[in-house]
XYZ file of C-alpha atoms in Angstrom:
503
model
C -10.564 27.522 -33.056
C -9.215 30.941 -32.152
C -6.527 30.706 -29.520
C -6.494 33.285 -26.746
C -3.082 34.774 -25.947
C -3.009 37.000 -22.839
C -1.866 40.591 -23.209
C 1.247 41.849 -21.480
C 3.242 38.620 -21.500
C 6.848 39.144 -20.331
C 9.655 39.416 -22.907
C 11.633 36.972 -20.784
C 11.067 35.107 -17.521
C 13.859 35.903 -15.085
C 14.978 34.745 -11.675
C 14.102 36.872 -8.662
C 17.011 37.073 -6.221
C 17.434 39.431 -3.283
C 14.588 41.678 -4.423
C 15.645 41.980 -8.083
C 14.792 40.281 -11.366
C 18.018 38.860 -12.807
C 19.176 36.654 -15.661
C 21.300 33.563 -15.156
C 24.911 34.525 -14.444
C 26.022 32.526 -17.485
C 23.117 33.730 -19.644
C 21.539 30.255 -20.004
C 17.887 30.107 -21.137
C 15.263 27.530 -22.090
C 12.103 27.722 -24.233
C 8.648 27.708 -22.645
C 5.874 26.280 -24.826
C 2.244 27.302 -25.225
C 0.462 23.925 -24.690
C -2.254 24.649 -27.273
C 0.150 25.330 -30.176
C 3.332 23.764 -28.727
C 5.192 26.826 -30.022
C 7.720 28.568 -27.725
C 6.176 31.827 -26.491
C 8.958 33.036 -24.189
C 12.429 32.159 -22.971
C 13.115 31.660 -19.289
C 16.400 31.990 -17.443
C 17.824 28.494 -16.865
C 19.278 28.494 -13.377
C 22.624 26.772 -12.780
C 24.519 25.996 -9.589
C 25.944 29.548 -9.517
C 22.453 31.069 -9.641
C 21.205 28.780 -6.872
C 24.267 29.703 -4.784
C 23.427 33.363 -5.256
C 19.769 32.850 -4.268
C 20.640 30.765 -1.204
C 23.193 33.379 -0.092
C 20.506 36.085 -0.319
C 18.009 33.921 1.602
C 20.625 33.088 4.226
C 21.457 36.782 4.721
C 17.775 37.663 5.030
C 17.425 34.926 7.646
C 20.485 35.741 9.777
C 20.542 39.546 9.451
C 17.056 40.546 8.254
C 13.897 41.354 10.199
C 11.653 38.574 8.887
C 12.364 35.727 11.375
C 12.324 38.197 14.292
C 9.000 39.876 13.501
C 6.099 39.221 15.840
C 3.684 36.603 14.481
C 0.992 39.268 14.170
C 3.259 41.435 12.010
C 4.064 38.529 9.689
C 0.365 37.599 9.618
C -0.510 41.121 8.412
C 1.902 40.691 5.494
C 0.393 37.287 4.663
C -3.127 38.737 4.666
C -1.923 41.470 2.284
C -0.536 38.746 0.000
C -3.962 37.051 0.048
C -5.688 40.372 -0.758
C -3.372 40.948 -3.732
C -3.906 37.413 -5.061
C -7.682 37.856 -4.760
C -7.765 41.214 -6.518
C -5.923 39.785 -9.541
C -7.433 36.289 -9.560
C -8.828 36.683 -13.103
C -5.410 37.700 -14.464
C -3.697 34.890 -12.551
C -6.168 32.356 -13.916
C -5.705 33.661 -17.469
C -1.921 33.284 -17.267
C -2.141 29.894 -15.532
C -4.508 28.575 -18.216
C -2.258 29.866 -20.994
C 0.810 28.267 -19.409
C -0.674 24.910 -18.311
C -3.667 24.217 -20.572
C -5.971 23.909 -17.531
C -9.596 24.960 -18.155
C -10.108 28.603 -17.171
C -12.947 27.949 -14.694
C -10.748 25.465 -12.793
C -7.721 27.794 -12.906
C -9.813 30.522 -11.295
C -10.676 28.217 -8.403
C -6.974 27.450 -7.929
C -6.114 31.172 -7.678
C -8.778 31.637 -4.992
C -7.439 28.632 -3.055
C -3.965 30.155 -3.185
C -5.263 33.253 -1.387
C -7.017 31.083 1.202
C -3.767 29.200 1.924
C -2.113 32.493 2.961
C -5.099 33.528 5.099
C -5.149 30.175 6.842
C -1.482 30.264 7.891
C -1.669 33.968 8.788
C -4.398 33.082 11.294
C -2.704 29.915 12.506
C 0.601 31.533 13.529
C -1.217 34.157 15.599
C -3.419 31.601 17.352
C -0.665 28.996 17.708
C 0.072 27.547 21.125
C 2.914 25.333 22.269
C 3.299 22.970 25.175
C 4.394 23.980 28.664
C 4.741 21.393 31.433
C 5.100 22.100 35.107
C 6.512 19.678 37.659
C 5.130 21.411 40.787
C 7.836 22.866 43.002
C 10.601 21.465 40.854
C 10.657 22.357 37.180
C 9.061 24.189 34.283
C 9.540 22.834 30.762
C 8.402 24.670 27.670
C 8.705 24.447 23.914
C 10.484 27.284 22.119
C 9.533 27.025 18.460
C 11.798 28.757 15.959
C 12.212 28.947 12.183
C 14.881 26.682 10.717
C 16.495 28.745 7.948
C 16.382 28.593 4.160
C 13.645 26.319 2.796
C 14.041 24.918 -0.720
C 10.625 24.592 -2.378
C 10.333 22.513 -5.551
C 6.896 22.601 -7.179
C 5.190 20.731 -10.048
C 3.523 21.948 -13.249
C -0.029 20.662 -12.721
C -1.545 23.479 -10.607
C 1.615 25.527 -10.156
C 0.376 28.743 -8.543
C -1.843 27.007 -5.976
C 0.795 24.423 -5.050
C 3.433 27.143 -4.694
C 1.130 28.972 -2.254
C 0.750 25.765 -0.265
C 4.487 25.715 0.454
C 5.199 29.466 0.505
C 2.478 30.309 3.038
C 3.634 28.045 5.922
C 7.351 28.498 5.150
C 7.034 32.291 5.289
C 4.465 32.348 8.112
C 6.871 30.538 10.429
C 9.703 32.993 9.689
C 11.860 31.035 7.257
C 13.271 32.448 4.045
C 12.799 30.531 0.790
C 14.219 29.623 -2.580
C 11.458 28.453 -4.939
C 12.276 26.305 -7.978
C 9.107 25.961 -10.066
C 8.634 23.272 -12.725
C 10.299 24.166 -16.018
C 7.147 23.448 -18.096
C 5.173 26.187 -16.299
C 7.271 29.112 -14.987
C 4.842 31.900 -15.921
C 2.584 32.214 -12.864
C 5.478 31.649 -10.423
C 7.112 34.854 -11.665
C 4.050 36.790 -10.411
C 4.864 35.935 -6.780
C 7.826 38.334 -6.836
C 5.712 41.472 -7.346
C 2.884 40.234 -5.105
C 5.213 39.508 -2.179
C 7.226 42.709 -2.634
C 4.061 44.828 -2.729
C 2.737 43.058 0.389
C 5.867 44.026 2.334
C 8.007 40.877 2.298
C 11.622 42.121 2.726
C 14.195 41.563 -0.038
C 15.919 38.188 0.150
C 13.089 36.468 2.048
C 11.577 35.142 -1.203
C 13.867 34.071 -4.022
C 12.916 32.363 -7.272
C 15.252 30.360 -9.498
C 13.837 28.958 -12.737
C 15.392 26.038 -14.547
C 15.528 22.315 -15.107
C 15.279 19.821 -12.281
C 18.612 18.242 -13.211
C 20.361 21.619 -12.961
C 18.606 24.127 -10.683
C 16.608 21.597 -8.644
C 19.633 19.380 -8.140
C 21.801 22.308 -6.984
C 19.129 23.368 -4.479
C 18.769 19.861 -3.020
C 22.563 19.522 -2.647
C 23.172 22.992 -1.197
C 24.653 22.735 2.319
C 22.901 25.941 3.494
C 19.384 24.666 2.679
C 18.261 22.503 5.640
C 14.709 21.882 4.349
C 13.372 20.597 1.038
C 9.638 20.461 0.336
C 8.911 18.695 -2.949
C 5.760 17.811 -4.849
C 6.167 15.670 -7.947
C 6.878 12.206 -9.285
C 7.894 9.340 -7.018
C 11.030 8.646 -9.107
C 12.219 12.236 -8.670
C 11.389 11.930 -4.967
C 13.694 8.909 -4.654
C 16.475 10.884 -6.335
C 15.964 13.853 -3.982
C 15.936 11.513 -0.964
C 19.331 10.122 -2.026
C 20.839 13.523 -2.773
C 19.639 15.021 0.527
C 20.920 12.087 2.605
C 24.543 13.275 3.098
C 23.182 16.553 4.563
C 20.465 14.903 6.711
C 17.953 17.473 5.450
C 14.365 17.763 6.539
C 12.248 16.350 3.721
C 8.567 16.705 3.000
C 7.552 14.951 -0.189
C 4.130 14.570 -1.755
C 4.598 12.157 -4.631
C 2.484 10.264 -7.154
C -0.745 8.374 -6.764
C -2.932 5.706 -8.307
C -5.874 6.313 -6.029
C -8.850 3.949 -5.968
C -12.489 5.002 -5.963
C -14.490 2.083 -4.580
C -18.188 2.031 -5.464
C -20.345 -0.454 -3.556
C -23.762 -1.581 -4.801
C -25.542 0.301 -2.015
C -23.970 3.654 -2.980
C -25.920 6.637 -4.286
C -25.079 5.896 -7.912
C -25.774 9.365 -9.296
C -23.512 11.063 -6.747
C -20.819 8.415 -7.183
C -20.865 8.984 -10.945
C -20.604 12.773 -10.538
C -17.657 12.434 -8.165
C -15.741 9.707 -10.004
C -16.090 11.404 -13.401
C -14.927 14.726 -11.947
C -12.280 12.983 -9.822
C -10.228 11.832 -12.783
C -11.115 14.308 -15.563
C -10.874 17.597 -13.636
C -7.536 19.431 -14.011
C -7.124 17.453 -17.279
C -6.467 14.351 -15.186
C -3.156 15.940 -14.190
C -3.697 15.636 -10.444
C -1.885 13.512 -7.879
C -5.092 12.655 -5.998
C -7.041 11.620 -9.113
C -9.301 8.600 -8.579
C -7.758 6.873 -11.584
C -8.835 3.318 -10.671
C -12.548 2.774 -10.138
C -13.497 -0.471 -8.404
C -17.183 -1.319 -8.772
C -19.228 -4.027 -7.054
C -20.522 -6.635 -9.532
C -24.332 -6.089 -9.199
C -24.055 -2.484 -10.441
C -20.928 -2.932 -12.595
C -22.496 -3.065 -16.080
C -24.821 -0.131 -15.458
C -22.007 1.903 -13.906
C -19.611 1.291 -16.830
C -22.279 2.173 -19.385
C -23.300 5.401 -17.670
C -19.687 6.372 -16.887
C -18.638 5.875 -20.519
C -21.565 7.961 -21.735
C -20.579 10.817 -19.387
C -16.934 10.581 -20.498
C -17.900 10.732 -24.189
C -19.890 13.930 -23.525
C -17.124 15.820 -21.694
C -16.347 19.087 -23.476
C -12.730 19.074 -24.666
C -11.419 22.275 -26.174
C -9.739 25.653 -25.840
C -8.639 26.016 -22.205
C -9.740 29.694 -22.228
C -13.367 28.846 -23.113
C -15.516 28.773 -19.931
C -17.486 25.819 -21.404
C -14.349 23.643 -21.576
C -14.171 20.774 -19.078
C -10.887 19.222 -20.286
C -8.221 21.421 -21.886
C -4.848 20.584 -23.419
C -2.169 18.629 -21.568
C 0.787 20.666 -20.370
C 3.539 19.710 -22.830
C 4.174 17.491 -25.885
C 6.473 15.207 -23.856
C 3.667 14.587 -21.365
C 1.113 14.193 -24.180
C 3.298 11.447 -25.698
C 3.508 9.678 -22.326
C -0.272 9.737 -21.795
C -0.947 8.620 -25.382
C 1.486 5.716 -24.966
C -0.582 4.543 -21.971
C -3.779 4.855 -24.041
C -2.211 2.465 -26.586
C -1.046 0.069 -23.835
C -4.567 0.155 -22.387
C -6.104 -1.017 -25.663
C -4.358 -4.346 -25.118
C -5.244 -4.523 -21.415
C -8.891 -3.494 -21.131
C -12.111 -2.903 -23.036
C -12.112 0.630 -24.456
C -15.531 2.174 -23.816
C -14.786 5.897 -24.358
C -12.088 8.037 -25.945
C -8.872 6.311 -26.899
C -7.148 9.015 -28.900
C -7.247 12.612 -30.054
C -10.688 14.274 -29.954
C -12.313 15.038 -33.310
C -11.758 18.525 -34.658
C -8.650 19.240 -32.569
C -5.808 18.518 -34.972
C -3.078 20.327 -33.046
C -2.229 20.833 -29.373
C -1.897 18.299 -26.571
C -5.531 17.173 -26.596
C -6.519 13.715 -25.343
C -10.137 12.542 -25.426
C -11.332 11.411 -21.968
C -10.532 7.701 -22.101
C -12.221 4.891 -20.178
C -11.086 1.260 -20.024
C -13.356 -1.349 -18.410
C -12.620 -4.923 -17.240
C -9.022 -3.995 -16.370
C -7.071 -6.764 -14.588
C -5.098 -5.805 -11.447
C -1.738 -6.693 -13.042
C -2.349 -4.389 -16.024
C 0.068 -1.487 -16.427
C -2.849 0.969 -16.674
C -4.042 -0.351 -13.281
C -0.591 -0.199 -11.644
C 1.149 2.872 -13.110
C 0.376 6.568 -12.712
C -0.716 8.001 -16.073
C -1.464 11.578 -14.913
C -3.945 12.314 -17.668
C -7.631 11.905 -18.589
C -7.490 8.093 -18.542
C -9.309 5.794 -16.114
C -9.406 2.026 -15.459
C -12.614 0.361 -14.179
C -12.456 -3.060 -12.499
C -15.225 -5.223 -10.981
C -15.163 -6.888 -7.554
C -17.415 -9.350 -5.717
C -16.589 -9.067 -2.012
C -15.361 -6.430 0.451
C -12.152 -8.461 0.882
C -11.502 -8.454 -2.862
C -12.214 -4.718 -3.073
C -9.674 -4.059 -0.312
C -7.026 -6.263 -1.947
C -7.535 -4.442 -5.265
C -7.484 -1.016 -3.595
C -4.224 -1.797 -1.760
C -2.601 -3.723 -4.610
C -0.430 -0.907 -6.015
C 2.797 0.748 -4.873
C 1.072 4.089 -4.247
C -1.062 5.205 -1.292
C -2.133 8.828 -1.580
C -5.940 9.046 -1.607
C -8.939 6.724 -1.614
C -12.599 7.435 -2.307
C -15.295 5.147 -0.934
C -18.959 5.122 -1.921
C -21.311 3.151 0.339
C -24.242 3.790 2.642
C -23.255 1.030 5.074
C -21.829 2.872 8.089
C -19.877 -0.061 9.493
C -18.292 -0.942 6.143
C -17.495 2.706 5.472
C -15.350 3.031 8.607
C -13.788 -0.438 8.511
C -12.852 -0.141 4.846
C -11.515 3.412 5.288
C -9.295 2.381 8.165
C -7.960 -0.671 6.315
C -7.202 1.065 3.030
C -3.540 2.046 2.486
C -3.979 5.747 1.786
C -2.917 8.939 3.506
C -6.350 10.474 2.904
C -9.785 8.909 2.529
C -12.969 10.552 1.302
C -16.247 8.838 2.187
C -19.218 9.597 -0.084
C -17.403 12.808 -0.871
C -15.420 14.529 -3.514
C -11.850 15.651 -2.871
C -12.560 18.628 -0.593
C -9.994 19.575 2.012
C -10.041 21.276 5.358
C -6.652 22.987 5.609
C -6.274 21.882 9.244
C -6.066 18.198 8.282
C -2.847 16.344 7.415
C -2.073 16.038 3.716
C 0.280 13.269 2.655
C 0.604 9.739 1.398
C 1.913 6.334 2.400
C 4.083 3.845 0.486
C 5.419 5.404 -2.758
C 3.122 8.417 -2.421
C 5.212 10.426 -0.034
C 7.136 11.156 3.076
C 5.801 13.262 5.930
C 2.664 15.369 6.109
C 1.795 18.982 5.536
C -1.383 20.896 6.333
C -2.262 22.789 9.496
C 0.019 22.195 12.458
C 1.971 19.563 10.514
C 3.226 22.276 8.169
C 4.205 24.389 11.176
C 6.044 21.352 12.597
C 7.949 20.809 9.351
C 9.075 24.428 8.987
C 10.129 24.942 12.626
C 12.521 23.508 15.187
C 10.894 22.634 18.495
C 13.397 23.303 21.205
C 12.646 21.990 24.684
C 13.719 24.389 27.421
C 13.938 23.008 30.990
C 14.225 25.235 34.066
C 14.777 24.052 37.611
C 12.711 25.942 40.194
C 14.775 24.987 43.252
C 18.142 23.347 43.817
C 19.393 21.175 41.036
C 19.715 17.699 42.576
C 22.666 16.198 40.740
C 24.716 13.204 41.837
C 27.947 14.671 43.249
C 30.785 13.171 41.289
C 34.359 13.899 42.256
C 33.674 15.084 45.820
C 35.297 12.185 47.751
C 39.028 12.458 48.484
C 40.922 9.831 46.561
C 42.044 6.768 48.577
C 45.041 4.944 47.266
C 44.541 1.246 46.780
C 47.281 -1.349 46.533
């Protein structure tokens, strides 16, 4: 298999601080691997506390002294639309670099680049159209909300769809007038470095956007603990989220965290089986299974269980695994050898916990690279580790159920609560089940398609807070209530009586 290496790769990936590309002050670097060969292809600057301090200082200056927070919403919106235009004009290049860096199939990476542009358009429009509350107490008082940006936002993003997820945080943070320090995941720093030129060309002033590469334990930790960073938005593992929560506590920071998932897809006997198969196969094997909202547990009603498992396994066995740059590829290579080892360890655990009906190892003909054959386990018990724990790869557990009550207990019987997918043509059941399921987002007879106005977030171990639409605006702004009296202020008159001495 010939492996495609993009032209014009950087000689080194640097930080971007106060409008300039810079190395770490102490010269620290780390290797970035190509996920198809697992060979280092570039070194990236490894940010330390001193580099984070420098980036936060630049962001703080741009917030207190610079024009960005004081621009009219329309002026900021124009810049955001220019960012979207620039992302769209180079979407093919972005997708090529993203695929090279992450191992995501090229057709899916292209879709992610286009979504990134749409995220900027959406928030550009929202800040211009935004309205806030005003209340009038006739003849007495007017109260209104004065919304203002908070300051420096620390954005910490994962490696699974890095460019798109960075846009999801950058767009609302910048739209509302904050300045940012972005710390992208260390496995995939390549596409993040493109933001610097895109934002500069679009007219974002120096210091408004800063990028510090590095390890979570070093750069991420310093950002979370920095006293001048009042907001942290994080997407990643629940364990890391717990650590961030603890480290942010002494500073009482605003936290928005979208964490892991073990989302159920519940297929009732009255569902449209063909559509349910399409959606549930795509729902766990798209993006190489490396997606927080993956429907990685499929619960199937007993009358259709055997047929469903058989047809699902056949589809999984026919998924095209191969070079991420080949448009025919449906599943590419996992992001990193460490992650490959984790997923493969779950495949081995699963062999003792369920009936293996597809996959179960490395695909034939792919001797190197982080390739995992799409793997399907049937008859998985609810206490199995592959039922309970997030694998974050092309591995799925299928479990039968007999009653609606049992389906609900199985769906809710994990620590996570991000998404749920429900397949039924019974209207009453559809709504009752959706409302009873412990998930931040539910899709009924639908694939994971999102309207950007809706809240995005999870319950239980899947997150804290919501983003999306106005909820993102709420997170990135302070809402100050201003009260004005229209006539005399009627206050109780303390201290107006002459003191009488008492014996």
